[in-house]
Amino acid sequence: MATFIVLLGPPGVGKGTQAKRLAKQTGLAHVSSGDLFRKHIKDKTDLGVLAKSYISKGELVPDDLTIAMVKERITCPDCETGAILDGFPRTPVQAEATTAMLGELGEELTLVPYIIAPEKVLIERLSGRWTCRASGHIFHTKFNPPAKEGICDVDGSELYQRDDDKPETVKKRIQVYLKQTSPLVEHYREEGLLIEVRGDQEIEEVTKDLLDALKK
Ligand code: ADP
Ligand code: ADP
C-alpha cells in the first residue's frame, strides 16, 4: 500500500513549505497543483493561458481541467510509492475525484493533515513570500530569508513575488478558500482522516508535528 497525504489549509499557512520538507524526509513525491499550473503558464501551454485568467483573479481553475492535470501527474512513476498532495483537492468535486483516481490505482488516502493559522498570520506570510523561478522553492523576507537576497538557496535561480500574492488577490483567495475549500475539513473529519496541526509555529516544529502524525 502506498502513502497518499493531502495537505489541507488556507493560502499561506505553509503547505508548500511543509510538502517540500516532508517529501525530502519521506521520499514521497510532491504534487502541487499550483506549481503544475505555474509550469503550464511559464511554458505558455493552452492550459496555462486558460489557468492564468483564473489564477490572476484569485479564483479557482475549473474542476475538470484541474482534475485532469493532477490525474496525469499522479500516475507518473515517482508517485508509485505515494505522494503528498499540496493544494489539491480544493473543492468537494475534486475530493470525490481524488478518491476515484486513487481507487483506480488500488490505493486510498492515508491522512489529511489540516494546517491552521489565524488570518493575520496568513496575510503576513503571503505578503513576504518569494518564490524561485526555476522550481518553486519558497522563501520569506522575514521568516525564512534566502542567504543571498533575491537568489534561491537551492538552485541559484531568481526569486520573484507571485502576482497573486498582492493584497487584493490574497483577500479574494482567502474568501475562495473559506467558501469552496473549507467544507473539505468536515468531509475528511467524518472519514476519520483529518488531523489538525498548528501552522503558527516555527517551520521545523510544524514539520515535526506532521512527521509525528504520519508515524501514528
Ligand atoms: P497557495 O500556495 O496560496 O495555497 P497555490 O499555489 O496552491 O496557492 O495555488 C495558486 C492558484 O492556482 C490558486 O489560487 C488557484 O487559482 C489555482 N489552483 C491551484 N490549485 C488548484 C485547485 N486544486 N483547484 C483549482 N484551482 C487551483
Ligand atoms: P502555502 O503553500 O500554504 O500557500 P507557503 O508554504 O508558500 O504556504 O508559505 C507561505 C509563506 O510563509 C512563505 O513565504 C513561507 O516561507 C512562509 N512560511 C511557511 N511556513 C512558515 C512558518 N511556519 N513560519 C513562518 N513563515 C512560514
Coordinates of C-alpha atoms and ligand atoms in Angstrom, one line a residue:
M1 CA 0.0 0.0 0.0
A2 CA 1.3 3.4 -0.9
T3 CA 1.0 6.5 1.2
F4 CA -1.1 9.4 -0.1
I5 CA -1.4 12.5 2.0
V6 CA -3.5 15.6 1.4
L7 CA -2.2 18.8 3.0
L8 CA -5.3 20.9 3.7
G9 CA -5.3 24.5 4.8
P10 CA -5.7 28.1 3.7
P11 CA -3.4 30.0 1.4
G12 CA -0.1 31.0 3.2
V13 CA -0.4 28.5 6.0
G14 CA 2.7 26.7 4.9
K15 CA 1.5 23.8 2.7
G16 CA 4.2 24.2 0.0
T17 CA 7.0 24.7 2.5
Q18 CA 5.9 21.6 4.5
A19 CA 5.2 19.5 1.5
K20 CA 8.8 20.0 0.2
R21 CA 10.3 19.2 3.6
L22 CA 8.1 16.1 4.0
A23 CA 8.9 14.9 0.5
K24 CA 12.6 15.2 1.3
Q25 CA 12.3 13.3 4.6
T26 CA 9.9 10.6 3.5
G27 CA 10.8 10.1 -0.2
L28 CA 7.2 10.6 -1.2
A29 CA 6.5 12.7 -4.4
H30 CA 5.4 16.3 -4.0
V31 CA 2.3 17.0 -6.1
S32 CA 1.4 20.7 -6.1
S33 CA -1.4 21.8 -8.3
G34 CA -0.3 25.5 -8.0
D35 CA 3.2 24.5 -9.2
L36 CA 1.8 22.5 -12.1
F37 CA -0.3 25.4 -13.2
R38 CA 2.6 27.8 -12.9
K39 CA 4.7 25.5 -15.1
H40 CA 2.0 25.5 -17.7
I41 CA 1.8 29.3 -17.6
K42 CA 5.6 29.5 -17.9
D43 CA 5.5 27.1 -20.9
K44 CA 2.6 29.1 -22.4
T45 CA 0.5 25.9 -23.0
D46 CA -3.2 26.2 -23.8
L47 CA -4.0 25.1 -20.2
G48 CA -1.5 27.7 -18.9
V49 CA -3.2 30.5 -20.8
L50 CA -6.6 29.5 -19.5
A51 CA -5.5 28.8 -15.9
K52 CA -3.8 32.3 -15.8
S53 CA -7.1 34.0 -16.3
Y54 CA -8.5 32.4 -13.1
I55 CA -5.3 32.5 -11.0
S56 CA -4.6 36.2 -11.6
K57 CA -8.1 37.0 -10.2
G58 CA -7.6 34.7 -7.2
E59 CA -10.3 32.3 -8.4
L60 CA -10.1 28.5 -8.7
V61 CA -9.4 27.0 -12.1
P62 CA -12.4 24.8 -13.1
D63 CA -12.5 21.4 -11.6
D64 CA -12.4 19.3 -14.9
L65 CA -9.1 21.0 -16.0
T66 CA -7.5 20.7 -12.6
I67 CA -8.6 17.1 -12.1
A68 CA -7.2 16.0 -15.4
M69 CA -3.9 17.7 -14.8
V70 CA -3.4 16.1 -11.3
K71 CA -4.5 12.7 -12.6
E72 CA -1.8 12.8 -15.2
R73 CA 0.8 13.8 -12.6
I74 CA -0.3 11.2 -10.0
T75 CA 0.1 8.3 -12.5
C76 CA 3.8 9.2 -13.0
P77 CA 6.3 6.5 -11.8
D78 CA 7.6 8.6 -8.9
C79 CA 4.1 8.5 -7.3
E80 CA 4.0 4.7 -7.2
T81 CA 5.0 4.7 -3.5
G82 CA 2.8 7.6 -2.7
A83 CA 2.6 11.4 -2.8
I84 CA 2.0 14.5 -0.8
L85 CA -0.9 16.4 -2.4
D86 CA -0.4 20.2 -1.8
G87 CA -3.3 22.5 -2.9
F88 CA -5.4 19.6 -4.3
P89 CA -8.2 18.8 -3.7
R90 CA -9.7 22.2 -3.2
T91 CA -13.5 21.5 -3.8
P92 CA -15.9 18.7 -3.0
V93 CA -15.9 17.6 -6.6
Q94 CA -12.1 17.4 -6.6
A95 CA -12.2 15.4 -3.3
E96 CA -14.5 12.9 -5.0
A97 CA -12.2 12.7 -7.9
T98 CA -9.3 12.1 -5.6
T99 CA -11.0 9.1 -4.1
A100 CA -11.8 7.8 -7.6
M101 CA -8.3 8.3 -9.1
L102 CA -6.6 6.6 -6.1
G103 CA -9.2 3.9 -6.3
E104 CA -8.3 3.2 -9.9
L105 CA -4.7 2.7 -8.7
G106 CA -5.9 0.4 -5.9
E107 CA -4.9 3.0 -3.4
E108 CA -6.6 5.3 -0.8
L109 CA -5.9 8.4 1.2
T110 CA -3.7 7.7 4.3
L111 CA -4.1 11.0 6.2
V112 CA -5.3 14.6 5.8
P113 CA -3.3 17.0 7.9
Y114 CA -5.2 20.2 8.3
I115 CA -2.8 23.1 8.9
I116 CA -4.3 26.0 10.8
A117 CA -3.2 29.6 11.5
P118 CA -5.1 32.9 12.1
E119 CA -5.9 35.1 9.0
K120 CA -3.4 37.8 10.2
V121 CA -0.6 35.3 10.0
L122 CA -1.6 34.1 6.5
I123 CA -1.6 37.7 5.2
E124 CA 1.7 38.5 6.7
R125 CA 3.2 35.4 5.2
L126 CA 1.8 35.8 1.7
S127 CA 2.9 39.5 1.6
G128 CA 6.5 38.5 2.2
R129 CA 6.6 35.3 0.1
W130 CA 9.3 35.0 -2.6
T131 CA 9.2 32.0 -4.9
C132 CA 12.0 30.6 -7.0
R133 CA 11.6 30.9 -10.8
A134 CA 13.2 27.6 -11.6
S135 CA 11.4 25.1 -9.3
G136 CA 9.2 26.9 -6.8
H137 CA 11.3 26.8 -3.7
I138 CA 9.7 29.1 -1.1
F139 CA 11.2 31.9 1.0
H140 CA 10.0 34.7 3.2
T141 CA 11.8 38.1 3.6
K142 CA 11.4 37.9 7.4
F143 CA 10.6 34.4 8.4
N144 CA 12.7 32.3 6.0
P145 CA 15.1 34.6 4.2
P146 CA 17.4 33.3 1.5
A147 CA 21.2 33.5 2.2
K148 CA 21.6 35.9 -0.7
E149 CA 18.7 38.4 -1.4
G150 CA 16.7 37.6 -4.5
I151 CA 18.5 34.3 -5.1
C152 CA 17.3 30.7 -4.4
D153 CA 19.5 28.9 -1.9
V154 CA 18.8 25.6 -3.5
D155 CA 19.4 26.2 -7.2
G156 CA 20.6 29.7 -7.5
S157 CA 17.7 30.8 -9.6
E158 CA 16.0 34.2 -9.4
L159 CA 13.3 34.8 -6.7
Y160 CA 10.1 36.6 -7.6
Q161 CA 6.9 37.7 -5.9
R162 CA 3.9 35.9 -7.2
D163 CA 1.4 38.1 -9.0
D164 CA -1.5 36.6 -6.9
D165 CA 0.3 37.5 -3.7
K166 CA -0.7 41.1 -3.9
P167 CA -3.1 42.3 -1.1
E168 CA -6.4 42.4 -3.1
T169 CA -5.9 39.0 -4.6
V170 CA -4.8 37.5 -1.2
K171 CA -8.1 38.6 0.3
K172 CA -10.0 37.1 -2.5
R173 CA -8.1 33.8 -2.3
I174 CA -8.9 33.6 1.5
Q175 CA -12.6 34.1 0.7
V176 CA -12.5 31.5 -2.0
Y177 CA -10.8 29.1 0.4
L178 CA -13.5 29.7 3.1
K179 CA -16.3 29.2 0.6
Q180 CA -15.1 26.4 -1.6
T181 CA -12.3 24.5 0.2
S182 CA -13.1 24.7 3.9
P183 CA -16.1 22.3 3.6
L184 CA -13.5 19.6 2.9
V185 CA -12.4 19.8 6.6
E186 CA -15.7 18.3 7.9
H187 CA -15.7 15.8 5.0
Y188 CA -12.3 14.4 5.9
R189 CA -13.1 14.6 9.6
E190 CA -16.1 12.4 9.1
E191 CA -14.0 10.0 7.1
G192 CA -11.7 9.8 10.1
L193 CA -8.7 11.0 8.1
L194 CA -8.3 14.5 9.5
I195 CA -5.6 15.6 11.9
E196 CA -5.2 19.2 13.0
V197 CA -1.7 20.7 13.0
R198 CA -0.8 24.2 14.3
G199 CA 0.7 26.2 11.4
D200 CA 1.6 29.2 13.6
Q201 CA 4.8 27.6 14.9
E202 CA 8.4 27.6 13.6
I203 CA 8.8 25.8 10.3
E204 CA 10.7 22.9 11.9
E205 CA 8.1 22.5 14.6
V206 CA 5.3 22.1 12.1
T207 CA 7.3 19.5 10.2
K208 CA 7.9 17.6 13.5
D209 CA 4.1 17.6 14.2
L210 CA 3.4 16.4 10.7
L211 CA 6.0 13.6 10.8
D212 CA 4.7 12.5 14.3
A213 CA 1.2 12.3 12.8
L214 CA 2.4 10.3 9.9
K215 CA 4.1 7.8 12.2
K216 CA 1.0 7.0 14.1
Ligands
ADP1 P1 -1.3 28.8 -2.2 O1 0.1 28.4 -2.1 O2 -1.6 30.2 -1.8 O3 -2.2 27.9 -1.5 P2 -1.4 27.6 -4.9 O4 -0.1 27.8 -5.4 O5 -1.8 26.3 -4.3 O6 -1.7 28.7 -3.8 O7 -2.5 28.0 -6.0 C1 -2.4 29.2 -6.7 C2 -3.6 29.3 -7.6 O8 -3.7 28.2 -8.5 C3 -5.0 29.2 -6.8 O9 -5.4 30.5 -6.3 C4 -5.9 28.8 -7.9 O10 -6.2 29.8 -8.8 C5 -5.0 27.8 -8.7 N1 -5.2 26.4 -8.2 C6 -4.2 25.7 -7.5 N2 -4.7 24.5 -7.1 C7 -6.0 24.5 -7.6 C8 -7.0 23.5 -7.4 N3 -6.9 22.4 -6.8 N4 -8.2 23.8 -8.0 C9 -8.4 25.0 -8.6 N5 -7.5 25.9 -8.8 C10 -6.3 25.7 -8.2
ADP2 P1 1.0 27.8 1.2 O1 1.6 26.8 0.2 O2 0.1 27.1 2.2 O3 0.3 28.9 0.5 P2 3.8 28.5 1.7 O4 4.5 27.2 2.1 O5 4.0 29.0 0.3 O6 2.2 28.4 2.0 O7 4.2 29.6 2.8 C1 3.7 31.0 2.7 C2 4.9 31.9 3.2 O8 5.0 31.7 4.6 C3 6.2 31.7 2.6 O9 6.9 32.9 2.4 C4 7.0 30.8 3.6 O10 8.4 31.0 3.5 C5 6.4 31.3 4.9 N1 6.2 30.3 5.9 C6 5.8 29.0 5.7 N2 5.8 28.3 6.9 C7 6.1 29.2 7.9 C8 6.2 29.2 9.3 N3 6.0 28.0 10.0 N4 6.6 30.3 9.9 C9 6.9 31.4 9.3 N5 6.8 31.6 7.9 C10 6.4 30.5 7.2

